[in-house]
mmCIF file of C-alpha atoms in Angstrom:
data_model
loop_
_atom_site.group_PDB
_atom_site.id
_atom_site.type_symbol
_atom_site.label_atom_id
_atom_site.label_comp_id
_atom_site.label_asym_id
_atom_site.label_seq_id
_atom_site.Cartn_x
_atom_site.Cartn_y
_atom_site.Cartn_z
ATOM 1 C CA MET A 935 169.990 114.503 -144.330
ATOM 2 C CA ASP A 936 172.360 113.243 -141.625
ATOM 3 C CA ASN A 937 170.696 113.073 -138.194
ATOM 4 C CA ARG A 938 173.968 112.434 -136.334
ATOM 5 C CA ASP A 939 176.257 114.894 -134.550
ATOM 6 C CA GLU A 940 179.939 115.347 -135.137
ATOM 7 C CA TYR A 941 180.743 112.340 -132.974
ATOM 8 C CA GLY A 942 178.404 110.030 -134.999
ATOM 9 C CA GLN A 943 175.714 109.836 -132.313
ATOM 10 C CA PRO A 944 171.968 110.311 -133.051
ATOM 11 C CA LEU A 945 170.628 113.766 -132.295
ATOM 12 C CA ALA A 946 168.642 114.293 -129.059
ATOM 13 C CA HIS A 947 165.287 114.843 -130.789
ATOM 14 C CA GLU A 948 165.825 111.571 -132.707
ATOM 15 C CA ASN A 949 166.347 109.713 -129.431
ATOM 16 C CA ALA A 950 163.159 111.276 -128.085
ATOM 17 C CA SER A 951 161.203 110.192 -131.161
ATOM 18 C CA ARG A 952 162.466 106.640 -130.844
ATOM 19 C CA GLY A 953 161.592 106.649 -127.137
ATOM 20 C CA HIS A 954 158.048 107.720 -127.926
ATOM 21 C CA ALA A 955 157.781 104.985 -130.576
ATOM 22 C CA ASN A 956 159.029 102.337 -128.137
ATOM 23 C CA MET A 957 156.583 103.566 -125.512
ATOM 24 C CA LYS A 958 153.699 103.350 -128.008
ATOM 25 C CA LEU A 959 154.787 99.827 -128.940
ATOM 26 C CA ARG A 960 154.891 98.779 -125.285
ATOM 27 C CA SER A 961 151.490 100.403 -124.653
ATOM 28 C CA CYS A 962 150.053 98.608 -127.683
ATOM 29 C CA THR A 963 151.464 95.296 -126.446
ATOM 30 C CA ILE A 964 149.997 95.820 -122.984
ATOM 31 C CA GLY A 965 146.626 96.797 -124.500
ATOM 32 C CA VAL A 966 146.538 93.690 -126.683
ATOM 33 C CA SER A 967 147.508 91.544 -123.700
ATOM 34 C CA LEU A 968 144.716 93.043 -121.607
ATOM 35 C CA ALA A 969 142.259 92.526 -124.459
ATOM 36 C CA LEU A 970 143.295 88.883 -124.719
ATOM 37 C CA VAL A 971 142.860 88.485 -120.963
ATOM 38 C CA VAL A 972 139.386 90.053 -121.127
ATOM 39 C CA LEU A 973 138.442 87.845 -124.064
ATOM 40 C CA GLY A 974 139.765 84.834 -122.201
ATOM 41 C CA LEU A 975 137.723 85.737 -119.134
ATOM 42 C CA THR A 976 134.671 86.361 -121.300
ATOM 43 C CA GLY A 977 135.173 83.000 -122.945
ATOM 44 C CA THR A 978 135.442 81.378 -119.526
ATOM 45 C CA VAL A 979 132.147 82.938 -118.467
ATOM 46 C CA ALA A 980 130.520 81.973 -121.737
ATOM 47 C CA PHE A 981 131.586 78.362 -121.249
ATOM 48 C CA ALA A 982 130.785 78.308 -117.526
ATOM 49 C CA ASP A 983 127.438 76.587 -118.151
ATOM 50 C CA GLY A 984 129.130 73.636 -119.796
ATOM 51 C CA TYR A 985 129.909 74.695 -123.362
ATOM 52 C CA ARG A 986 133.683 74.292 -123.017
ATOM 53 C CA ALA A 987 135.057 71.433 -125.111
ATOM 54 C CA ARG A 988 138.233 69.529 -124.310
ATOM 55 C CA ALA A 989 141.041 69.290 -126.800
ATOM 56 C CA GLY A 990 140.045 66.778 -129.439
ATOM 57 C CA TYR A 991 136.340 67.080 -128.552
ATOM 58 C CA ALA A 992 133.551 68.963 -130.231
ATOM 59 C CA VAL A 993 131.092 71.193 -128.358
ATOM 60 C CA PRO A 994 128.050 68.973 -127.586
ATOM 61 C CA PRO A 995 124.694 69.981 -129.054
ATOM 62 C CA ILE A 996 122.396 71.871 -126.694
ATOM 63 C CA ALA A 997 119.553 69.402 -127.293
ATOM 64 C CA ASN A 998 121.282 66.271 -125.987
ATOM 65 C CA TRP A 999 119.613 64.761 -122.912
ATOM 66 C CA THR A 1000 122.150 62.058 -121.992
ATOM 67 C CA GLY A 1001 123.622 62.348 -118.495
ATOM 68 C CA PHE A 1002 122.916 62.603 -114.787
ATOM 69 C CA TYR A 1003 120.808 65.457 -113.452
ATOM 70 C CA ILE A 1004 119.674 66.903 -110.142
ATOM 71 C CA GLY A 1005 116.984 69.479 -109.486
ATOM 72 C CA GLY A 1006 114.077 70.804 -107.487
ATOM 73 C CA ASN A 1007 110.331 71.052 -107.883
ATOM 74 C CA VAL A 1008 107.466 73.028 -106.384
ATOM 75 C CA GLY A 1009 103.735 73.088 -107.007
ATOM 76 C CA GLY A 1010 100.305 72.087 -105.806
ATOM 77 C CA ALA A 1011 98.804 68.739 -104.807
ATOM 78 C CA TRP A 1012 95.443 67.350 -103.823
ATOM 79 C CA SER A 1013 94.522 64.088 -102.118
ATOM 80 C CA ASP A 1014 91.420 61.932 -101.781
ATOM 81 C CA VAL A 1015 91.318 59.946 -98.534
ATOM 82 C CA GLU A 1016 88.544 57.554 -97.635
ATOM 83 C CA TRP A 1017 87.754 54.464 -95.610
ATOM 84 C CA SER A 1018 84.658 52.312 -95.763
ATOM 85 C CA ASN A 1019 84.015 52.117 -92.027
ATOM 86 C CA ILE A 1020 85.393 53.252 -88.695
ATOM 87 C CA SER A 1021 84.153 51.151 -85.782
ATOM 88 C CA LEU A 1022 84.014 54.083 -83.333
ATOM 89 C CA THR A 1023 81.093 55.695 -85.171
ATOM 90 C CA GLY A 1024 80.188 53.162 -87.884
ATOM 91 C CA GLU A 1025 80.427 55.773 -90.648
ATOM 92 C CA ARG A 1026 82.212 56.100 -93.990
ATOM 93 C CA PHE A 1027 85.015 58.672 -94.100
ATOM 94 C CA ASN A 1028 85.885 60.785 -97.144
ATOM 95 C CA ASN A 1029 88.256 63.712 -97.052
ATOM 96 C CA ASP A 1030 89.456 65.754 -100.054
ATOM 97 C CA VAL A 1031 92.229 68.262 -99.436
ATOM 98 C CA SER A 1032 94.612 70.396 -101.474
ATOM 99 C CA GLY A 1033 97.896 71.996 -100.495
ATOM 100 C CA PHE A 1034 101.579 72.629 -101.210
ATOM 101 C CA ILE A 1035 104.184 70.141 -102.418
ATOM 102 C CA GLY A 1036 107.899 70.684 -103.004
ATOM 103 C CA GLY A 1037 111.098 68.686 -103.053
ATOM 104 C CA GLY A 1038 113.995 67.432 -105.135
ATOM 105 C CA GLN A 1039 114.794 64.877 -107.801
ATOM 106 C CA ILE A 1040 117.848 63.055 -109.100
ATOM 107 C CA GLY A 1041 118.076 60.869 -112.161
ATOM 108 C CA TYR A 1042 119.802 59.718 -115.314
ATOM 109 C CA ASN A 1043 118.761 59.928 -118.985
ATOM 110 C CA GLN A 1044 120.105 58.059 -121.993
ATOM 111 C CA GLN A 1045 119.214 59.441 -125.405
ATOM 112 C CA LEU A 1046 119.025 57.020 -128.353
ATOM 113 C CA GLY A 1047 118.189 59.027 -131.433
ATOM 114 C CA ASN A 1048 114.955 60.827 -130.551
ATOM 115 C CA ILE A 1049 114.112 58.331 -127.778
ATOM 116 C CA VAL A 1050 115.099 59.173 -124.193
ATOM 117 C CA LEU A 1051 115.101 56.464 -121.509
ATOM 118 C CA GLY A 1052 115.696 57.294 -117.866
ATOM 119 C CA ILE A 1053 115.269 56.572 -114.184
ATOM 120 C CA GLU A 1054 114.436 59.108 -111.474
ATOM 121 C CA ALA A 1055 114.010 59.252 -107.695
ATOM 122 C CA THR A 1056 112.124 62.044 -105.915
ATOM 123 C CA LEU A 1057 111.581 63.058 -102.298
ATOM 124 C CA SER A 1058 108.992 65.731 -101.482
ATOM 125 C CA GLY A 1059 107.384 67.372 -98.508
ATOM 126 C CA ALA A 1060 103.653 68.046 -98.600
ATOM 127 C CA ASP A 1061 101.064 70.003 -96.645
ATOM 128 C CA LEU A 1062 97.943 67.928 -97.182
ATOM 129 C CA ASN A 1063 95.918 67.953 -93.967
ATOM 130 C CA ARG A 1064 92.311 68.602 -93.129
ATOM 131 C CA ASP A 1065 89.748 67.807 -90.405
ATOM 132 C CA PHE A 1066 86.574 65.834 -91.021
ATOM 133 C CA ARG A 1067 83.592 66.269 -88.723
ATOM 134 C CA SER A 1068 81.913 63.029 -87.711
ATOM 135 C CA ILE A 1069 78.171 62.395 -87.582
ATOM 136 C CA VAL A 1070 78.782 62.428 -83.833
ATOM 137 C CA PRO A 1071 79.087 66.166 -83.038
ATOM 138 C CA THR A 1072 81.864 65.736 -80.458
ATOM 139 C CA ILE A 1073 84.176 63.685 -82.725
ATOM 140 C CA ASN A 1074 86.588 64.935 -85.416
ATOM 141 C CA PHE A 1075 88.864 62.899 -87.689
ATOM 142 C CA SER A 1076 91.867 64.162 -89.647
ATOM 143 C CA THR A 1077 94.524 62.982 -92.094
ATOM 144 C CA ASP A 1078 97.949 64.463 -92.840
ATOM 145 C CA VAL A 1079 100.176 63.515 -95.792
ATOM 146 C CA ASN A 1080 103.595 65.035 -95.112
ATOM 147 C CA THR A 1081 106.231 63.033 -97.048
ATOM 148 C CA ILE A 1082 106.064 61.542 -100.566
ATOM 149 C CA ALA A 1083 108.744 59.499 -102.343
ATOM 150 C CA THR A 1084 108.877 57.930 -105.808
ATOM 151 C CA VAL A 1085 111.226 55.843 -107.952
ATOM 152 C CA THR A 1086 110.163 55.721 -111.589
ATOM 153 C CA GLY A 1087 111.284 54.754 -115.044
ATOM 154 C CA ARG A 1088 110.879 57.379 -117.769
ATOM 155 C CA PHE A 1089 110.245 57.053 -121.499
ATOM 156 C CA GLY A 1090 110.401 60.187 -123.612
ATOM 157 C CA VAL A 1091 110.585 61.613 -127.097
ATOM 158 C CA ALA A 1092 113.000 64.478 -127.753
ATOM 159 C CA ALA A 1093 112.512 67.154 -130.398
ATOM 160 C CA ASP A 1094 115.479 69.514 -130.372
ATOM 161 C CA GLN A 1095 115.275 71.380 -127.039
ATOM 162 C CA TRP A 1096 111.922 69.815 -126.053
ATOM 163 C CA LEU A 1097 111.377 66.544 -124.210
ATOM 164 C CA PHE A 1098 107.927 64.982 -123.752
ATOM 165 C CA TYR A 1099 107.904 61.973 -121.423
ATOM 166 C CA GLY A 1100 105.815 59.575 -119.426
ATOM 167 C CA LYS A 1101 106.793 57.864 -116.188
ATOM 168 C CA ALA A 1102 105.654 54.928 -114.038
ATOM 169 C CA GLY A 1103 106.932 53.159 -110.957
ATOM 170 C CA TRP A 1104 106.843 52.883 -107.170
ATOM 171 C CA ALA A 1105 105.470 55.495 -104.789
ATOM 172 C CA GLY A 1106 105.207 55.779 -101.038
ATOM 173 C CA ALA A 1107 103.934 58.313 -98.516
ATOM 174 C CA GLN A 1108 104.035 58.980 -94.791
ATOM 175 C CA VAL A 1109 100.455 59.437 -93.600
ATOM 176 C CA GLU A 1110 99.108 60.333 -90.167
ATOM 177 C CA PHE A 1111 95.571 59.438 -89.096
ATOM 178 C CA SER A 1112 93.941 60.778 -85.976
ATOM 179 C CA GLY A 1113 90.615 61.156 -84.223
ATOM 180 C CA ARG A 1114 89.499 63.168 -81.230
ATOM 181 C CA ASN A 1115 86.459 63.058 -78.969
ATOM 182 C CA THR A 1116 85.972 66.143 -76.820
ATOM 183 C CA VAL A 1117 83.850 64.156 -74.408
ATOM 184 C CA GLY A 1118 86.033 62.027 -72.171
ATOM 185 C CA PRO A 1119 88.317 63.324 -73.588
ATOM 186 C CA ASP A 1120 89.633 60.540 -75.825
ATOM 187 C CA SER A 1121 91.749 60.353 -78.976
ATOM 188 C CA PHE A 1122 93.875 58.158 -81.209
ATOM 189 C CA SER A 1123 96.716 58.867 -83.605
ATOM 190 C CA PHE A 1124 99.175 56.764 -85.622
ATOM 191 C CA ASP A 1125 101.662 57.216 -88.460
ATOM 192 C CA ASP A 1126 101.779 54.789 -91.334
ATOM 193 C CA TRP A 1127 104.118 54.461 -94.315
ATOM 194 C CA ARG A 1128 102.027 53.451 -97.306
ATOM 195 C CA ASN A 1129 103.327 51.930 -100.540
ATOM 196 C CA GLY A 1130 101.743 52.042 -103.978
ATOM 197 C CA TRP A 1131 102.350 53.041 -107.579
ATOM 198 C CA THR A 1132 102.533 56.203 -109.646
ATOM 199 C CA VAL A 1133 102.197 57.327 -113.264
ATOM 200 C CA GLY A 1134 102.686 60.741 -114.810
ATOM 201 C CA LEU A 1135 103.433 62.937 -117.789
ATOM 202 C CA GLY A 1136 105.897 65.775 -118.223
ATOM 203 C CA LEU A 1137 107.316 68.332 -120.616
ATOM 204 C CA GLU A 1138 110.824 69.808 -120.373
ATOM 205 C CA TYR A 1139 112.617 72.559 -122.302
ATOM 206 C CA LYS A 1140 116.379 73.146 -122.438
ATOM 207 C CA ILE A 1141 117.096 76.734 -121.403
ATOM 208 C CA THR A 1142 120.846 76.151 -121.809
ATOM 209 C CA ARG A 1143 122.864 73.033 -122.446
ATOM 210 C CA ASN A 1144 122.942 72.194 -118.725
ATOM 211 C CA VAL A 1145 119.658 73.685 -117.453
ATOM 212 C CA SER A 1146 116.118 72.599 -118.254
ATOM 213 C CA PHE A 1147 112.729 73.807 -117.050
ATOM 214 C CA GLY A 1148 109.648 71.605 -117.034
ATOM 215 C CA VAL A 1149 106.119 70.940 -115.851
ATOM 216 C CA GLU A 1150 104.963 67.540 -114.596
ATOM 217 C CA TYR A 1151 101.684 65.889 -113.612
ATOM 218 C CA SER A 1152 101.727 62.884 -111.240
ATOM 219 C CA PHE A 1153 99.072 60.471 -110.024
ATOM 220 C CA ILE A 1154 99.746 58.263 -106.985
ATOM 221 C CA GLN A 1155 97.588 55.371 -105.791
ATOM 222 C CA LEU A 1156 98.531 53.913 -102.412
ATOM 223 C CA ASP A 1157 97.550 50.388 -101.406
ATOM 224 C CA SER A 1158 94.319 49.858 -99.485
ATOM 225 C CA ASP A 1159 94.793 48.806 -95.882
ATOM 226 C CA ASP A 1160 93.013 48.133 -92.574
ATOM 227 C CA HIS A 1161 94.131 49.509 -89.208
ATOM 228 C CA ASN A 1162 93.407 48.319 -85.666
ATOM 229 C CA GLY A 1163 94.309 50.036 -82.425
ATOM 230 C CA LEU A 1164 93.304 51.461 -79.078
ATOM 231 C CA THR A 1165 92.380 54.986 -78.117
ATOM 232 C CA ARG A 1166 94.001 56.728 -75.134
ATOM 233 C CA LEU A 1167 91.169 55.393 -72.970
ATOM 234 C CA ALA A 1168 91.808 51.856 -74.286
ATOM 235 C CA VAL A 1169 88.744 51.787 -76.526
ATOM 236 C CA PRO A 1170 89.417 49.453 -79.496
ATOM 237 C CA PHE A 1171 88.812 50.819 -82.996
ATOM 238 C CA THR A 1172 89.151 49.594 -86.593
ATOM 239 C CA LEU A 1173 89.584 51.485 -89.869
ATOM 240 C CA ARG A 1174 88.563 49.360 -92.855
ATOM 241 C CA ASP A 1175 89.528 49.633 -96.531
ATOM 242 C CA HIS A 1176 91.553 52.766 -96.148
ATOM 243 C CA ASP A 1177 92.316 54.244 -99.616
ATOM 244 C CA LEU A 1178 94.499 57.209 -100.542
ATOM 245 C CA GLU A 1179 95.073 58.940 -103.891
ATOM 246 C CA ILE A 1180 97.396 61.894 -104.481
ATOM 247 C CA GLN A 1181 97.687 64.067 -107.575
ATOM 248 C CA SER A 1182 100.133 66.894 -108.173
ATOM 249 C CA VAL A 1183 101.250 69.442 -110.758
ATOM 250 C CA THR A 1184 104.767 70.802 -110.267
ATOM 251 C CA ALA A 1185 107.243 73.122 -111.955
ATOM 252 C CA ARG A 1186 110.727 71.599 -112.186
ATOM 253 C CA LEU A 1187 114.247 72.950 -112.707
ATOM 254 C CA ASN A 1188 117.088 70.511 -113.476
ATOM 255 C CA LEU A 1189 120.857 70.850 -113.744
ATOM 256 C CA GLN A 1190 122.371 68.254 -116.095
ATOM 257 C CA PHE A 1191 125.900 66.822 -116.012
ATOM 258 C CA TYR A 1192 127.490 65.532 -119.215
ATOM 259 C CA ARG A 1193 130.046 62.872 -120.048
ATOM 260 C CA ASP A 1194 132.880 63.607 -122.490
ATOM 261 C CA GLU A 1195 131.395 61.551 -125.322
ATOM 262 C CA TYR A 1196 131.227 64.130 -128.099
ATOM 263 C CA ARG A 1197 134.586 63.477 -129.783
ATOM 264 C CA ALA A 1198 135.259 65.610 -132.826
ATOM 265 C CA ALA A 1199 135.529 63.893 -136.202
ATOM 266 C CA PRO A 1200 139.135 63.484 -137.417
ATOM 267 C CA PRO A 1201 140.265 66.086 -139.983
ATOM 268 C CA LEU A 1202 140.136 65.149 -143.644
ATOM 269 C CA LYS A 1203 143.462 64.238 -145.202
#
């Protein structure tokens, strides 16, 4: 059947049908384009936590621990402070206190097979303070540990998304010592940065390729020291064999940064 008029032109309803077909084709093209855009955006979100691989690179395994990381920690701590003698009263001082600790950490790990070697630095604030009543009713002593820093080496064993590690290294803390006599009145107070060592154990789990959650126990032993000074009323005093231990248990969250070292194997020829 001929669908043309006497002048050889397509009939009007044929033009309308073709117009509808072209419109459907354009609508289909727009729909596919939008779908591709949505998929592209979805892919971008999916790779936002670090799963995107460069051209010529394979997607790194989620369990790899190599790279720099930065994170935060929060938990509880307790300290044991003692000195063998204070000349003002001639007594031995012992003060156990517990409180809050929280701060940040930065470090680097290198994974060699299942072995993970690393180095880490931490800086934390603490709320470890408590008063101690002397055998002399009018005198109180107190200690306050408010800043703790560490630099440690780490040795760990990785098992898929789990990392069990130990650490050891340097530790330091800012400690304030004070005493007050309500009769007089008289008092003394001084800040002291103390150095020492630390050891600890930890367990981390990879939530995603770039994020890990962990729990860590730390023990800090600060060097023993003696202190001499004068009170506000110029009374000399001496603290002998001052010892300080700090223990803590913290929850940790780390964000890891990777290097582009996971090059895909060349295709077989």
